[in-house]
Coordinates of C-alpha atoms and ligand atoms in Angstrom, one line a residue:
X1 CA 134.5 148.3 53.2
X2 CA 132.3 150.9 54.8
X3 CA 131.1 148.8 57.8
X4 CA 129.3 150.8 60.5
X5 CA 130.2 149.8 64.1
X6 CA 127.8 147.9 66.3
X7 CA 125.3 150.3 67.7
X8 CA 125.0 149.9 71.5
X9 CA 121.8 151.9 71.8
X10 CA 119.4 149.6 73.5
X11 CA 115.8 149.3 72.1
X12 CA 112.9 147.7 74.0
X13 CA 111.6 146.3 70.8
X14 CA 113.0 145.7 67.3
X15 CA 110.3 145.0 64.7
X16 CA 111.4 143.1 61.6
X17 CA 109.1 144.0 58.7
X18 CA 107.2 147.3 58.3
X19 CA 104.1 145.8 56.6
X20 CA 100.6 146.1 58.1
X21 CA 101.6 143.9 61.0
X22 CA 104.9 145.4 61.9
X23 CA 103.7 148.9 61.4
X24 CA 100.7 148.4 63.7
X25 CA 102.9 146.8 66.3
X26 CA 105.6 149.4 66.4
X27 CA 103.1 152.3 66.6
X28 CA 101.1 150.6 69.4
X29 CA 104.2 149.7 71.4
X30 CA 105.8 153.1 71.0
X31 CA 102.6 154.8 72.1
X32 CA 102.6 152.6 75.2
X33 CA 106.1 153.9 76.0
X34 CA 108.5 151.3 74.5
X35 CA 111.5 152.5 72.5
X36 CA 111.1 150.8 69.2
X37 CA 113.0 150.4 66.0
X38 CA 111.2 149.2 62.9
X39 CA 113.3 147.7 60.1
X40 CA 112.4 146.9 56.5
X41 CA 114.4 145.9 53.5
X42 CA 112.2 148.2 51.4
X43 CA 112.2 151.9 50.9
X44 CA 109.0 152.6 52.8
X45 CA 106.5 151.2 55.3
X46 CA 103.4 149.4 54.0
X47 CA 104.7 145.9 53.1
X48 CA 103.1 143.9 50.3
X49 CA 99.6 145.1 50.7
X50 CA 100.4 148.9 50.9
X51 CA 103.3 148.7 48.5
X52 CA 104.3 152.2 47.3
X53 CA 105.2 153.4 43.9
X54 CA 109.0 153.7 43.5
X55 CA 110.1 157.1 44.7
X56 CA 111.5 158.2 41.3
X57 CA 108.1 157.7 39.6
X58 CA 106.6 160.7 41.3
X59 CA 103.2 159.1 41.6
X60 CA 100.7 161.8 42.7
X61 CA 98.0 159.5 44.0
X62 CA 99.4 156.2 45.3
X63 CA 96.1 155.5 47.0
X64 CA 94.4 155.0 43.6
X65 CA 95.8 151.5 43.4
X66 CA 94.9 150.4 46.9
X67 CA 91.9 149.4 49.1
X68 CA 91.9 150.8 52.6
X69 CA 94.6 153.3 52.0
X70 CA 93.2 155.5 54.8
X71 CA 93.9 152.8 57.3
X72 CA 97.6 152.8 56.2
X73 CA 97.7 156.6 56.2
X74 CA 96.5 156.6 59.8
X75 CA 99.2 154.2 60.9
X76 CA 101.9 156.1 59.0
X77 CA 100.8 159.3 60.6
X78 CA 100.9 157.8 64.1
X79 CA 104.4 156.4 63.3
X80 CA 105.7 159.9 62.4
X81 CA 104.2 161.3 65.6
X82 CA 105.5 158.6 67.8
X83 CA 108.7 160.0 69.4
X84 CA 109.8 156.6 70.7
X85 CA 109.6 154.8 67.3
X86 CA 112.2 155.0 64.6
X87 CA 111.8 153.6 61.1
X88 CA 114.9 152.3 59.3
X89 CA 114.2 151.8 55.6
X90 CA 116.6 149.7 53.4
X91 CA 117.7 147.4 56.3
X92 CA 117.5 143.8 55.3
X93 CA 117.8 141.6 58.4
X94 CA 119.8 138.5 57.8
X95 CA 120.0 137.0 61.3
X96 CA 118.7 137.3 64.8
X97 CA 121.0 136.3 67.6
X98 CA 120.2 135.8 71.2
X99 CA 122.4 137.7 73.6
X100 CA 122.4 137.7 77.4
X101 CA 119.9 140.5 77.7
X102 CA 117.9 140.2 74.5
X103 CA 118.8 140.0 70.8
X104 CA 121.3 141.3 68.3
X105 CA 119.6 142.1 65.0
X106 CA 122.0 141.8 62.1
X107 CA 121.1 143.7 58.9
X108 CA 122.7 144.8 55.7
X109 CA 122.0 148.2 54.1
X110 CA 123.1 150.4 51.3
X111 CA 123.9 149.7 47.6
X112 CA 124.9 146.1 47.1
X113 CA 124.2 145.5 50.8
X114 CA 127.7 146.9 51.5
X115 CA 127.0 148.2 55.0
X116 CA 126.6 146.0 58.0
X117 CA 124.4 147.2 60.9
X118 CA 123.9 145.4 64.2
X119 CA 121.2 146.7 66.6
X120 CA 120.5 145.4 70.1
X121 CA 117.0 145.1 71.5
X122 CA 115.4 143.5 74.5
X123 CA 112.6 141.9 72.5
X124 CA 112.0 141.2 68.8
X125 CA 108.8 141.0 66.8
X126 CA 109.0 139.1 63.6
X127 CA 106.5 140.5 61.0
X128 CA 108.3 139.5 57.8
X129 CA 105.2 138.5 55.9
X130 CA 105.1 135.8 53.3
X131 CA 106.3 134.8 49.8
X132 CA 104.6 133.1 47.0
X133 CA 104.2 129.3 46.6
X134 CA 105.3 128.3 43.1
X135 CA 104.3 125.0 41.5
X136 CA 106.2 124.4 38.2
X137 CA 104.7 123.5 34.9
X138 CA 106.1 123.3 31.4
X139 CA 107.0 126.8 30.2
X140 CA 106.9 128.5 33.6
X141 CA 110.4 129.9 33.1
X142 CA 109.4 131.8 29.9
X143 CA 109.7 135.6 30.0
X144 CA 106.2 137.0 30.5
X145 CA 105.3 134.5 33.2
X146 CA 105.3 136.3 36.5
X147 CA 103.7 135.5 39.9
X148 CA 100.3 136.8 40.8
X149 CA 101.8 138.9 43.6
X150 CA 104.6 139.9 41.3
X151 CA 102.1 141.3 38.8
X152 CA 100.5 143.3 41.7
X153 CA 104.0 144.5 42.8
X154 CA 104.8 145.6 39.2
X155 CA 101.6 147.6 39.1
X156 CA 101.8 149.1 42.6
X157 CA 105.5 149.8 42.7
X158 CA 106.4 150.3 39.0
X159 CA 103.1 151.5 37.7
X160 CA 103.5 149.0 34.8
X161 CA 101.6 145.9 33.6
X162 CA 103.4 142.7 32.8
X163 CA 101.6 142.5 29.4
X164 CA 98.5 143.6 27.6
X165 CA 96.6 140.3 27.6
X166 CA 97.2 138.6 30.9
X167 CA 95.9 135.2 32.0
X168 CA 95.7 135.0 35.9
X169 CA 96.0 131.5 37.2
X170 CA 96.8 129.3 40.2
X171 CA 94.9 129.3 43.5
X172 CA 94.0 131.6 46.3
X173 CA 92.3 134.9 47.0
X174 CA 95.3 136.8 45.6
X175 CA 94.2 135.8 42.1
X176 CA 90.9 137.8 42.3
X177 CA 92.7 140.8 43.8
X178 CA 95.4 140.7 41.1
X179 CA 92.9 140.2 38.2
X180 CA 90.8 143.0 39.4
X181 CA 93.8 145.4 39.7
X182 CA 95.0 144.4 36.3
X183 CA 91.7 145.0 34.5
X184 CA 91.1 148.2 36.3
X185 CA 94.6 149.4 35.2
X186 CA 93.6 148.7 31.5
X187 CA 94.9 145.1 30.9
X188 CA 92.8 142.6 29.0
X189 CA 92.4 139.5 31.3
X190 CA 90.9 136.7 29.1
X191 CA 90.5 134.3 32.1
X192 CA 91.1 133.8 35.8
X193 CA 92.0 130.1 36.1
X194 CA 91.5 128.8 39.7
X195 CA 92.4 125.2 40.7
X196 CA 89.7 124.9 43.3
X197 CA 85.9 125.3 43.0
X198 CA 85.4 127.7 46.0
X199 CA 83.1 125.1 47.6
X200 CA 85.5 125.0 50.6
X201 CA 84.1 128.4 51.7
X202 CA 80.5 127.3 51.5
X203 CA 81.1 124.6 54.2
X204 CA 81.7 127.2 56.9
X205 CA 78.9 129.8 56.5
X206 CA 79.1 130.9 60.2
X207 CA 82.7 131.9 59.8
X208 CA 82.0 133.8 56.6
X209 CA 79.1 135.6 58.1
X210 CA 81.3 136.9 60.9
X211 CA 83.6 138.7 58.5
X212 CA 81.2 140.8 56.3
X213 CA 84.0 143.1 55.2
X214 CA 85.8 140.1 53.5
X215 CA 82.6 139.2 51.6
X216 CA 82.3 142.8 50.5
X217 CA 85.9 142.8 49.3
X218 CA 85.4 139.5 47.4
X219 CA 82.2 140.9 45.8
X220 CA 84.0 144.1 44.8
X221 CA 86.7 142.0 43.0
X222 CA 83.9 139.8 41.4
X223 CA 82.0 142.8 40.1
X224 CA 85.1 144.4 38.6
X225 CA 85.8 141.1 36.8
X226 CA 82.1 140.9 35.6
X227 CA 82.2 144.5 34.3
X228 CA 85.3 143.7 32.3
X229 CA 83.9 140.4 31.0
X230 CA 86.6 138.3 32.6
X231 CA 85.8 134.6 32.5
X232 CA 86.4 132.7 35.8
X233 CA 87.4 129.1 35.2
X234 CA 87.2 127.1 38.5
X235 CA 88.7 123.6 38.9
X236 CA 91.2 124.3 36.1
X237 CA 94.9 125.0 35.8
X238 CA 97.4 126.3 33.3
X239 CA 99.2 123.1 32.5
X240 CA 101.6 124.6 29.9
X241 CA 102.9 128.0 28.8
X242 CA 103.9 128.3 25.1
X243 CA 106.3 130.6 23.3
X244 CA 110.0 130.9 22.4
X245 CA 111.2 134.3 23.4
X246 CA 108.3 135.0 25.7
X247 CA 104.9 133.5 26.5
X248 CA 102.4 133.7 23.6
X249 CA 99.7 131.3 24.8
X250 CA 98.8 128.9 27.6
X251 CA 97.0 125.6 27.7
X252 CA 94.3 125.3 30.4
X253 CA 92.9 122.0 31.5
X254 CA 90.1 121.0 33.9
X255 CA 91.2 119.3 37.1
X256 CA 89.7 116.6 39.3
X257 CA 89.3 117.1 43.0
X258 CA 93.0 116.1 43.5
X259 CA 94.2 118.6 41.0
X260 CA 94.9 115.9 38.3
X261 CA 94.5 117.3 34.8
X262 CA 91.5 115.7 33.0
X263 CA 92.6 114.4 29.6
X264 CA 90.6 115.9 26.6
X265 CA 89.7 119.1 28.5
X266 CA 92.6 121.2 27.3
X267 CA 92.0 124.5 25.5
X268 CA 94.5 127.1 24.4
X269 CA 94.3 130.8 25.3
X270 CA 96.4 133.4 23.6
X271 CA 98.1 135.9 25.9
X272 CA 101.4 137.9 26.2
X273 CA 101.7 137.4 30.0
X274 CA 100.7 134.9 32.7
X275 CA 100.4 135.8 36.4
X276 CA 100.4 132.6 38.3
X277 CA 100.6 131.8 42.1
X278 CA 99.4 129.0 44.4
X279 CA 99.1 130.8 47.7
X280 CA 101.6 132.2 50.1
X281 CA 104.1 130.7 52.5
X282 CA 105.1 132.4 55.8
X283 CA 108.6 133.8 55.8
X284 CA 109.8 132.4 59.1
X285 CA 113.5 131.4 58.7
X286 CA 114.8 134.1 61.1
X287 CA 112.8 132.5 63.9
X288 CA 113.3 128.9 63.0
X289 CA 117.0 129.5 63.1
X290 CA 116.5 130.4 66.8
X291 CA 114.6 127.1 67.3
X292 CA 111.1 128.6 67.3
X293 CA 108.3 126.0 67.2
X294 CA 106.2 125.8 64.1
X295 CA 102.7 124.5 63.1
X296 CA 101.4 123.3 59.7
X297 CA 98.3 125.2 58.6
X298 CA 95.2 123.9 56.7
X299 CA 97.0 124.9 53.4
X300 CA 100.0 122.8 54.3
X301 CA 102.1 125.9 54.9
X302 CA 104.4 126.0 57.9
X303 CA 103.9 129.0 60.2
X304 CA 105.2 130.0 63.6
X305 CA 103.5 128.6 66.6
X306 CA 102.3 131.4 68.9
X307 CA 100.2 131.6 72.0
X308 CA 97.2 133.9 72.5
X309 CA 99.5 136.8 73.1
X310 CA 101.5 136.1 70.0
X311 CA 104.6 134.9 71.8
X312 CA 106.7 132.3 70.0
X313 CA 108.4 129.4 71.9
X314 CA 111.6 131.5 72.0
X315 CA 111.6 133.8 75.0
X316 CA 111.4 137.4 74.0
X317 CA 110.5 136.6 70.3
X318 CA 107.0 137.5 69.1
X319 CA 105.4 137.1 65.7
X320 CA 102.5 138.9 64.0
X321 CA 100.8 138.8 60.6
X322 CA 101.5 136.3 57.9
X323 CA 104.4 134.7 59.8
X324 CA 101.6 133.2 61.9
X325 CA 99.8 131.9 58.8
X326 CA 98.5 133.8 55.8
X327 CA 95.3 135.8 56.4
X328 CA 95.4 139.2 54.8
X329 CA 96.1 142.8 55.8
X330 CA 93.2 143.2 58.3
X331 CA 94.3 140.2 60.3
X332 CA 98.0 141.4 60.1
X333 CA 97.0 144.8 61.6
X334 CA 94.9 143.2 64.4
X335 CA 97.8 140.9 65.3
X336 CA 100.3 143.8 65.1
X337 CA 98.2 145.8 67.6
X338 CA 97.8 142.8 69.9
X339 CA 101.5 142.0 69.9
X340 CA 102.3 145.7 70.6
X341 CA 100.0 145.7 73.6
X342 CA 101.3 142.4 74.9
X343 CA 105.0 143.3 74.5
X344 CA 104.4 146.6 76.4
X345 CA 102.7 144.6 79.1
X346 CA 99.3 146.1 78.5
X347 CA 96.1 144.1 78.6
X348 CA 94.6 143.5 75.2
X349 CA 91.2 145.0 74.4
X350 CA 88.5 142.3 74.3
X351 CA 87.1 143.6 71.0
X352 CA 90.6 143.3 69.4
X353 CA 90.9 139.7 70.6
X354 CA 87.5 138.9 69.2
X355 CA 88.4 140.6 65.9
X356 CA 91.6 138.6 65.6
X357 CA 89.8 135.3 66.4
X358 CA 87.1 136.0 63.7
X359 CA 89.7 136.9 61.1
X360 CA 92.0 133.9 62.0
X361 CA 89.0 131.5 61.6
X362 CA 88.3 133.0 58.2
X363 CA 92.0 132.6 57.3
X364 CA 91.8 128.9 58.2
X365 CA 88.8 128.4 56.0
X366 CA 90.5 130.2 53.1
X367 CA 93.7 128.2 53.6
X368 CA 91.8 124.9 53.6
X369 CA 89.8 125.9 50.5
X370 CA 92.9 126.5 48.5
X371 CA 95.2 123.7 49.7
X372 CA 97.1 122.3 46.7
X373 CA 96.0 118.8 45.7
X374 CA 98.7 116.2 45.2
X375 CA 97.7 115.6 41.5
X376 CA 99.4 118.8 40.3
X377 CA 102.5 116.7 39.5
X378 CA 100.4 115.3 36.6
X379 CA 101.1 118.4 34.5
X380 CA 104.9 118.0 34.8
X381 CA 107.1 116.7 32.0
X382 CA 110.6 115.1 32.5
X383 CA 112.3 118.3 31.1
X384 CA 110.3 120.8 33.1
X385 CA 112.7 122.7 35.4
X386 CA 111.8 122.3 39.0
X387 CA 114.7 124.4 40.4
X388 CA 115.0 127.4 38.1
X389 CA 118.1 128.8 39.9
X390 CA 120.1 125.7 39.3
X391 CA 118.1 124.5 36.2
X392 CA 117.3 121.1 37.7
X393 CA 114.6 119.3 35.6
X394 CA 111.9 116.9 36.9
X395 CA 113.8 113.9 35.5
X396 CA 116.8 114.6 37.6
X397 CA 114.7 114.9 40.8
X398 CA 112.8 111.7 39.9
X399 CA 116.1 109.9 39.3
X400 CA 117.4 111.0 42.7
X401 CA 114.3 109.6 44.3
X402 CA 113.6 106.5 42.3
X403 CA 117.1 105.3 41.5
X404 CA 119.3 106.8 44.1
X405 CA 117.0 106.4 47.1
X406 CA 116.5 110.1 48.1
X407 CA 113.4 110.3 50.3
X408 CA 113.5 113.9 51.5
X409 CA 114.3 117.3 50.0
X410 CA 117.6 117.6 51.7
X411 CA 119.0 114.5 50.1
X412 CA 117.5 115.5 46.7
X413 CA 119.3 118.8 47.1
X414 CA 122.6 117.1 47.8
X415 CA 122.2 114.8 44.8
X416 CA 120.8 117.3 42.3
X417 CA 121.6 120.9 43.6
X418 CA 117.8 121.6 43.6
X419 CA 117.4 124.4 46.2
X420 CA 121.1 125.5 46.3
X421 CA 120.6 128.6 44.2
X422 CA 120.1 132.3 44.9
X423 CA 116.6 131.9 46.3
X424 CA 117.7 129.0 48.6
X425 CA 114.8 126.8 47.8
X426 CA 112.0 129.4 48.3
X427 CA 110.8 128.8 44.7
X428 CA 111.3 125.0 44.3
X429 CA 111.0 123.9 48.0
X430 CA 107.3 122.8 47.9
X431 CA 107.7 121.1 44.5
X432 CA 110.8 119.2 45.6
X433 CA 109.2 118.1 48.9
X434 CA 106.2 116.8 46.9
X435 CA 108.4 115.0 44.3
X436 CA 110.6 113.5 46.9
X437 CA 107.6 111.8 48.5
X438 CA 108.0 113.5 51.8
X439 CA 104.7 115.3 51.5
X440 CA 104.5 118.9 52.7
X441 CA 107.8 120.7 53.1
X442 CA 109.1 121.0 56.7
X443 CA 109.9 124.3 58.4
X444 CA 112.3 126.6 56.5
X445 CA 115.8 126.5 58.0
X446 CA 118.3 128.9 56.6
X447 CA 121.3 130.3 58.5
X448 CA 121.0 133.6 56.6
X449 CA 117.7 135.2 55.9
X450 CA 119.1 136.7 52.7
X451 CA 122.4 136.6 50.7
X452 CA 125.1 138.3 52.7
X453 CA 128.5 139.4 51.3
X454 CA 131.3 137.3 52.7
X455 CA 133.2 140.5 53.5
X456 CA 130.5 141.4 56.1
X457 CA 130.8 138.1 57.8
X458 CA 134.5 138.5 58.0
X459 CA 134.1 142.0 59.4
X460 CA 131.7 140.6 62.0
X461 CA 134.2 137.9 63.1
X462 CA 137.0 140.4 63.3
X463 CA 134.9 142.7 65.4
X464 CA 133.9 139.8 67.7
X465 CA 137.6 138.9 68.0
X466 CA 138.5 142.5 69.0
X467 CA 140.6 143.2 65.9
Ligands
LIG1 C1 104.2 139.4 46.5 C2 103.0 139.6 47.3 C3 102.0 140.4 46.9 C4 100.8 140.6 47.6 N1 99.8 141.4 47.2 C5 98.6 141.5 47.8 C6 97.6 142.3 47.3 O1 97.7 142.9 46.3 N2 96.4 142.3 48.0 C7 96.2 141.6 49.2 O2 95.1 141.6 49.8 N3 97.2 140.9 49.7 C8 98.4 140.8 49.1 N4 99.4 140.0 49.5 C9 99.2 139.4 50.8 C10 99.8 140.4 51.9 O3 101.1 140.1 52.1 C11 99.1 140.5 53.2 O4 97.8 140.3 53.2 C12 99.6 141.6 54.1 O5 100.4 142.6 53.5 C13 100.4 140.9 55.2 O6 100.9 141.9 56.1 P1 102.3 141.5 56.9 O7 102.6 142.7 57.7 O8 102.1 140.2 57.7 O9 103.4 141.2 55.8 P2 103.9 142.0 54.6 O10 102.9 143.0 54.1 O11 104.4 141.0 53.6 O12 105.1 142.8 55.2 C14 106.3 142.2 55.5 C15 107.4 143.2 55.4 O13 108.6 142.6 55.9 C16 109.7 143.0 55.2 N5 110.7 142.0 55.4 C17 110.6 140.7 55.2 N6 111.8 140.0 55.5 C18 112.6 141.0 56.0 C19 113.9 141.0 56.5 N7 114.6 139.9 56.6 N8 114.5 142.2 56.8 C20 113.8 143.4 56.7 N9 112.6 143.4 56.2 C21 111.9 142.3 55.9 C22 109.2 143.1 53.8 O14 110.0 144.0 52.9 C23 107.8 143.6 54.0 O15 107.7 145.0 53.9 C24 100.6 139.9 48.8 C25 101.6 139.0 49.3 C26 102.8 138.9 48.5 C27 103.9 137.9 49.0

């Protein structure tokens, strides 16, 4: 197996994730004199927000699909000019390990993750972003049902639409962004179905007034939807997707304040794709494996606990962007810059601190406004798959809880296999936690941040044993 040897070259800072947060941090720290390595599993910098078209597509104007591309272009240019920063594409970090003088960063790279790379750095910044929260409903495993972020990713990276007539549903600001991208790219979007009624925003007018750019962004999406005649259905949810080989229609129902479907309000909407997501969850398992403290946000999502300088509770480990709670690309960039300054031992600029505080307050309002209500389980049926990797239906999970006495997701997992599949519970975790009666899911704990070939682990043990 082509395993590359451990690389002894010491870095001052290893940044995991080259999205807006990691990119801003690496550039800032390198310009302040730190020797930085920036790692990302993807083929380019930019993360989810500035996701690039796949290289083979030869897209001439990637900026056409993005807002604020000039901000990204500026950061990317600074990265190329920074002599002390090095970007390593295609490096998926699967574990962070504390060593006497810092950290060992273990990553895979290459086709089928065949190569193992270990880098050593004095400090680490985790900027791994977030993944989408999925709440199951009958028909959610049908072809043509994708996540809202997945639809964005298909468009930005593959330059394709998931269908021609696409219902966008779930909850959170990503729905408006996704719907507006889809209609602008030529899709017919018959409805945006949002489980909340947006009133949560109106309760904090002072916080909204402090972030005018966010209001302008929201108005931009709103006007794109109006221009294309897209119907916004607040306080509603897709409670079933219909079809045999792929989705052909969805049933939408009105919800009460707890997200319980209101009987008699169902209506059917024909479509050939459904883009559905219920917010984002911080991707923090690399840090929680090291024992980092966490905090539960207003949306019930578990994020890393950081201090004003973005230090986690693990000495030498920092965190910026969505790993500290979901808040959008502008906040991620502000936190990246702040962390870069702090790790380099530079005093943060007061204006940057104020900007971060304003954007974080807005993120909290947004998170509270879109917190899932407990009544969503009202749209499940006994045969609805909860864990799609292991094909575990609702009835099996309920049996584990009600008849076998499981009171937490871990016991449900042991009894049913829910959460044991390829995604390691990233898809079904919130649903299983809710159905097991333990409320919100606890912090993600996974010994490996991604699947790792056994041969790599064996090679690592052999190297450690001096073979
Ligand atoms: C699927 C999806 C689509 C989204 N689309 C939009 C959108 O269209 N508009 C919008 O406003 N917001 C979108 N968001 C929200 C968006 O993520 C943020 O607002 C912003 O990009 C956050 O920046 P970040 O740097 O914190 O994280 P991200 O942009 O998510 O960047 C994190 C980076 O870390 C890398 N990474 C993660 N784990 C590892 C690892 N173990 N090893 C190596 N690399 C790793 C990822 O490949 C990624 O490039 C989306 C989120 C998701 C999950």
